[in-house]
Coordinates of C-alpha atoms in Angstrom, one line a residue:
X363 CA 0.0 0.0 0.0
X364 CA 1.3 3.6 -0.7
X365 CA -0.1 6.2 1.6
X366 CA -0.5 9.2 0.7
X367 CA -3.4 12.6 0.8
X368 CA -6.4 12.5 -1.6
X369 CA -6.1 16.2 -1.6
X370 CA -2.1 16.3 -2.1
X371 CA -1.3 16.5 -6.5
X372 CA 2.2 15.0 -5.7
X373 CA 0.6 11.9 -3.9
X374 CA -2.1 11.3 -6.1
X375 CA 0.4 11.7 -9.3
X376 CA 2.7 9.5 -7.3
X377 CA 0.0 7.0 -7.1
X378 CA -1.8 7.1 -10.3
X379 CA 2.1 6.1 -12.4
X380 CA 1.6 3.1 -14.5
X381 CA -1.6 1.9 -13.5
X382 CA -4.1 0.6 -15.6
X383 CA -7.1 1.1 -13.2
X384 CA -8.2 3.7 -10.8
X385 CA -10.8 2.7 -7.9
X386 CA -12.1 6.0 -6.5
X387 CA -13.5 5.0 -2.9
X388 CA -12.5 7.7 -1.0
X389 CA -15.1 10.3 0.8
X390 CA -16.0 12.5 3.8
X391 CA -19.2 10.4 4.1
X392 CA -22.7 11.5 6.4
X393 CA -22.8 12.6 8.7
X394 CA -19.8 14.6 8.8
X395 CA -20.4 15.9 5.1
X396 CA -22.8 17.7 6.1
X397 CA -21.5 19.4 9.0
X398 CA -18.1 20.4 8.2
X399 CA -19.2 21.6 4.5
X400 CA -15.5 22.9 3.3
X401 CA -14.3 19.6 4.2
X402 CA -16.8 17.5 2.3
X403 CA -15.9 19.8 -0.5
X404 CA -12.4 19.3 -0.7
X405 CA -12.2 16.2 -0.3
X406 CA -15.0 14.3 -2.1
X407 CA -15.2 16.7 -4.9
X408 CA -11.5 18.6 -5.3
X409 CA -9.9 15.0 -4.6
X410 CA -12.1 13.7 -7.3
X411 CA -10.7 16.1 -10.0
X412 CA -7.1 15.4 -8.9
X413 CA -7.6 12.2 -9.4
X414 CA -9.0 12.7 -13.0
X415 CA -6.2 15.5 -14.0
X416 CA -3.7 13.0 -12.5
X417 CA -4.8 10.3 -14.6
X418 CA -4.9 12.7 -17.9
X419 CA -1.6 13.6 -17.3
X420 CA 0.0 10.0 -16.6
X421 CA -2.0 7.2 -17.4
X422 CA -4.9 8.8 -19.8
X423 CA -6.1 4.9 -21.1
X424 CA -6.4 4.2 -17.3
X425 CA -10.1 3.5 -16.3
X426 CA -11.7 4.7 -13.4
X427 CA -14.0 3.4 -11.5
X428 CA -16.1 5.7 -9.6
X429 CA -18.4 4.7 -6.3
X430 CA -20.7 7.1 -6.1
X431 CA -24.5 6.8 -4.6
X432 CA -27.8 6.8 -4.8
X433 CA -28.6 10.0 -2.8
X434 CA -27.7 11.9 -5.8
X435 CA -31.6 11.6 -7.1
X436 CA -32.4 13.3 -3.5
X437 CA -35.9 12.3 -2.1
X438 CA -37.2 9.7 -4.4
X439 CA -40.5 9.3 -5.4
X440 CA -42.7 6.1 -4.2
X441 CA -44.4 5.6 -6.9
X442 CA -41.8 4.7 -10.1
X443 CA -38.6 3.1 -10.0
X444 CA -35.4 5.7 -10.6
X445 CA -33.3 4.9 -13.5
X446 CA -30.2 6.4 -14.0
X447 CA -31.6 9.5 -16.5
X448 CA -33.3 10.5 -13.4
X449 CA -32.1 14.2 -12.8
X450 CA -29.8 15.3 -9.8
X451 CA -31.4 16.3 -7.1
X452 CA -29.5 16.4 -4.1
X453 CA -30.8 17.7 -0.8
X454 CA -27.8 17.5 1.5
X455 CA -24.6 18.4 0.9
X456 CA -23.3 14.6 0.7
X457 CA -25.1 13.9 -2.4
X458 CA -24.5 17.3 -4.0
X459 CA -20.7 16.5 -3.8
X460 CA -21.2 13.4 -5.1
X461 CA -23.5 14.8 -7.8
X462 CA -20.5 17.2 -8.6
X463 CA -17.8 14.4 -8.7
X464 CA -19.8 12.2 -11.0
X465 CA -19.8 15.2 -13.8
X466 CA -16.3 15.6 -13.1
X467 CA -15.8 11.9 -14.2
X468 CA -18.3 11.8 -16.8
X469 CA -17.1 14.8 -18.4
X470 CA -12.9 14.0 -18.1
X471 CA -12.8 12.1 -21.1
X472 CA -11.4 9.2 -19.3
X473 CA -12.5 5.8 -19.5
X474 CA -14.8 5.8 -16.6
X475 CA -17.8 3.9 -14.7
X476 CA -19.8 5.2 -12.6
X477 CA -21.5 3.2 -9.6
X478 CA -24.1 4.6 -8.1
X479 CA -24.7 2.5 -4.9
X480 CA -27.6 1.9 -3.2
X481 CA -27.7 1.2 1.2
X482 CA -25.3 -1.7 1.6
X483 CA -26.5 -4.8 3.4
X484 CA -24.2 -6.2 5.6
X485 CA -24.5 -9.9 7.0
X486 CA -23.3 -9.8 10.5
X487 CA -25.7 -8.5 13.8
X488 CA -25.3 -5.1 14.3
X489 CA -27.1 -2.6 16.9
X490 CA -30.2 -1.4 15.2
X491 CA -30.1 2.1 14.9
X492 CA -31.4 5.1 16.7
X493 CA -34.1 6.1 13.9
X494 CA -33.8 3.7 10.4
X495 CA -32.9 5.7 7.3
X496 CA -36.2 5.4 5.6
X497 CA -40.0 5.5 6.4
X498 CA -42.0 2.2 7.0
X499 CA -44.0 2.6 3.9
X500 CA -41.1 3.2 1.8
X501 CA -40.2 1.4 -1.1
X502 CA -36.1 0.3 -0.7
X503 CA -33.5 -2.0 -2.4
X504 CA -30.4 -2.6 -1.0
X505 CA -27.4 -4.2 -2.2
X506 CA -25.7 -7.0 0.0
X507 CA -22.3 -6.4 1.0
X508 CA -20.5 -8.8 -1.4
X509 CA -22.5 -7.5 -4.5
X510 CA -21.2 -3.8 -3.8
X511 CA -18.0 -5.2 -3.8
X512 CA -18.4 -7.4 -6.7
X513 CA -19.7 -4.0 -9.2
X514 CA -16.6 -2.5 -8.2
X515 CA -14.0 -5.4 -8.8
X516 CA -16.0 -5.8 -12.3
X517 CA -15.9 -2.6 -12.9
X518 CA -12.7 -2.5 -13.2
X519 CA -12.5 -4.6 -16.7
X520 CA -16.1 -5.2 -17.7
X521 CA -16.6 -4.5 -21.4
X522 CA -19.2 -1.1 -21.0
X523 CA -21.0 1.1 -23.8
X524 CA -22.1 4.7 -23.3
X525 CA -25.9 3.4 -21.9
X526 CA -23.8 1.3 -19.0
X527 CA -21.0 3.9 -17.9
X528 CA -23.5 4.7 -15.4
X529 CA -25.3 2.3 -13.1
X530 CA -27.9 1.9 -10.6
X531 CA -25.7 -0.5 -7.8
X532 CA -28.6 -2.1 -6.2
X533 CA -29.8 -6.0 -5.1
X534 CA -32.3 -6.8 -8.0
X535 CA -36.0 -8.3 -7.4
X536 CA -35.5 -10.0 -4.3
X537 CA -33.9 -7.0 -2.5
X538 CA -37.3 -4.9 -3.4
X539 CA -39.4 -4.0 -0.2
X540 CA -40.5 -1.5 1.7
X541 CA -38.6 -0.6 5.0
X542 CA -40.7 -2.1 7.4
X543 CA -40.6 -5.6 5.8
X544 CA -37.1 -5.2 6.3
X545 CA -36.9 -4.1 9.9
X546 CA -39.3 -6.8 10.8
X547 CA -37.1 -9.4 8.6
X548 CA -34.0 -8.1 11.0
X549 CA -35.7 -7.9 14.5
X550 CA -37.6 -11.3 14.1
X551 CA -34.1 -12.6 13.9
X552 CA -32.9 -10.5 17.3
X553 CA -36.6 -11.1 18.8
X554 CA -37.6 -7.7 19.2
X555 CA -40.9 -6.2 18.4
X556 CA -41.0 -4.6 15.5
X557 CA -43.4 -2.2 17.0
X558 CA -40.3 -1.1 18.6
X559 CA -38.5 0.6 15.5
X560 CA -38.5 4.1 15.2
X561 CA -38.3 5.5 11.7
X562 CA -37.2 8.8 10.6
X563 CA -39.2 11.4 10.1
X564 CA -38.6 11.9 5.9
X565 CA -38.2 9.4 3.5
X566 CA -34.4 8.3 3.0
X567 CA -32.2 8.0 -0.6
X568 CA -33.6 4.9 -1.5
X569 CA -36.4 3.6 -4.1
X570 CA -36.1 0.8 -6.3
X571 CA -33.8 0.8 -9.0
X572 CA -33.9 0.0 -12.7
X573 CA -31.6 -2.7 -14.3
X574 CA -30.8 -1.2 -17.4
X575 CA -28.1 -3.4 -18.4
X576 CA -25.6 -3.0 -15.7
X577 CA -26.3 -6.4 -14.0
X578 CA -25.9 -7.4 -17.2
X579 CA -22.4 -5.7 -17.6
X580 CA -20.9 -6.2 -14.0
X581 CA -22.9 -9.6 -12.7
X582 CA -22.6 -8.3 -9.5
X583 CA -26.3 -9.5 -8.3
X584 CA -25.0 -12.3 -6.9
X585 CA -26.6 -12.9 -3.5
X586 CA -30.6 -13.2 -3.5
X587 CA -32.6 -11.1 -0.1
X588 CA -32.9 -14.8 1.1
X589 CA -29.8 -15.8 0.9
X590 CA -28.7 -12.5 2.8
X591 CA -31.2 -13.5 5.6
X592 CA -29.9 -17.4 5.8
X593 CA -26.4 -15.4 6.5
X594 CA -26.9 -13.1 8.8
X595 CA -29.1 -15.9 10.8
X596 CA -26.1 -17.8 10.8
X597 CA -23.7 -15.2 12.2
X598 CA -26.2 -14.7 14.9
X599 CA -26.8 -18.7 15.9
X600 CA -22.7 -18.7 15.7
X601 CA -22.9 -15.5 17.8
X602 CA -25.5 -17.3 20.3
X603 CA -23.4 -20.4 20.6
X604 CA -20.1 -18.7 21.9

């Protein structure tokens, strides 16, 4: 590994030498992007275009890969699924830097992909949260862990045309709910009331997603809603037993 500053040129020119692939992960994410603004701003969206004049400079047949996220749509409507023509719409600052990065990307003239990743799934217990990120009526479609991972790694070296340089990262069919199916999915497991979840007060960046070819593209879809729920019961039987 080569450490070094996102916001540094030197670094990120020093990093970028000979590579054929860039994977841009790095971010201030929420909730600290949207309290320390300037931050969030130099980081997410200035690192961003170092990266891209970096790789114009050195390694200009380089792709890049960038993970960005669903919140750039902003509050999503219930009613249709968002595909990927959808406007920006941001309504915090976290997506509008995002929403700035991906035109930097889309615009460089680099050989880019953009991911634009829904709420990730992870399959291990974790503390249920203060408020959930979305209203009990709301239509969501998350993405398990693995799946995020594998849109990236394919991203990397998939084959894409102009209509799949920008994707909707998200679980497919199975994933599609509404956030109080999916609460009472995880606290049946952990034998708590779902009566007991407390939602937040506005609807959260999620909908359901159109395809549109990237599952096509990246195959990352690779772990069904079930299958996510046979996991995470196993990690908390294994977590029972010791």
């Amino acid at each position: 590994a080569l450490p070094g500053d996102l916001t540094s040129v030197s670094d990120v020119e020093a990093a970028v030498h000979g590579v054929d692939a860039v994977v841009h992960l790095a971010a201030i994410l929420p909730p600290l992007a949207d309290q320390q603004i300037e931050l969030a701003q130099r980081v997410n969206v200035t690192g961003t275009q170092i990266i891209v004049d970096a790789m114009k400079k050195h390694v200009p047949k380089a792709r890049l890969v960038f993970s960005s996220s669903v919140s750039v749509y902003g509050t999503p409507d219930n009613d249709h699924e968002i595909s990927v023509s959808q406007n920006y719409d941001p309504d915090d600052n976290y997506a509008k830097t995002k929403a700035e990065s991906e035109q930097i990307v889309v615009n460089s003239g680099l050989d880019s992909c953009v991911l634009r990743i829904s709420g990730v799934s992870i399959p291990v217990f974790q503390e249920p949260p203060a408020e959930w990120p979305f209203l009990p009526d709301q239509n969501i479609e998350f993405v398990h862990r693995d799946d995020a991972v594998n849109a990236i790694v394919a991203g990397v070296s998939a084959k894409l045309s102009d209509s799949t340089r920008v994707v909707n990262v998200s679980g497919g069919s199975t994933w599609r709910m509404t956030g109080s199916q999916y609460v009472a999915d995880y606290f049946g497991m952990i034998e708590v009331d779902p009566s007991d979840a407390v939602y937040q007060s506005d609807p959260g960046h999620f909908s359901w997603y159109t395809e549109e070819g990237g599952n096509a593209v990246l195959e990352h879809q690779q772990n069904s809603y079930p299958q996510y729920l046979e996991q995470l019961q196993d990690e908390i039987d294994r977590l029972m037993e010791d």
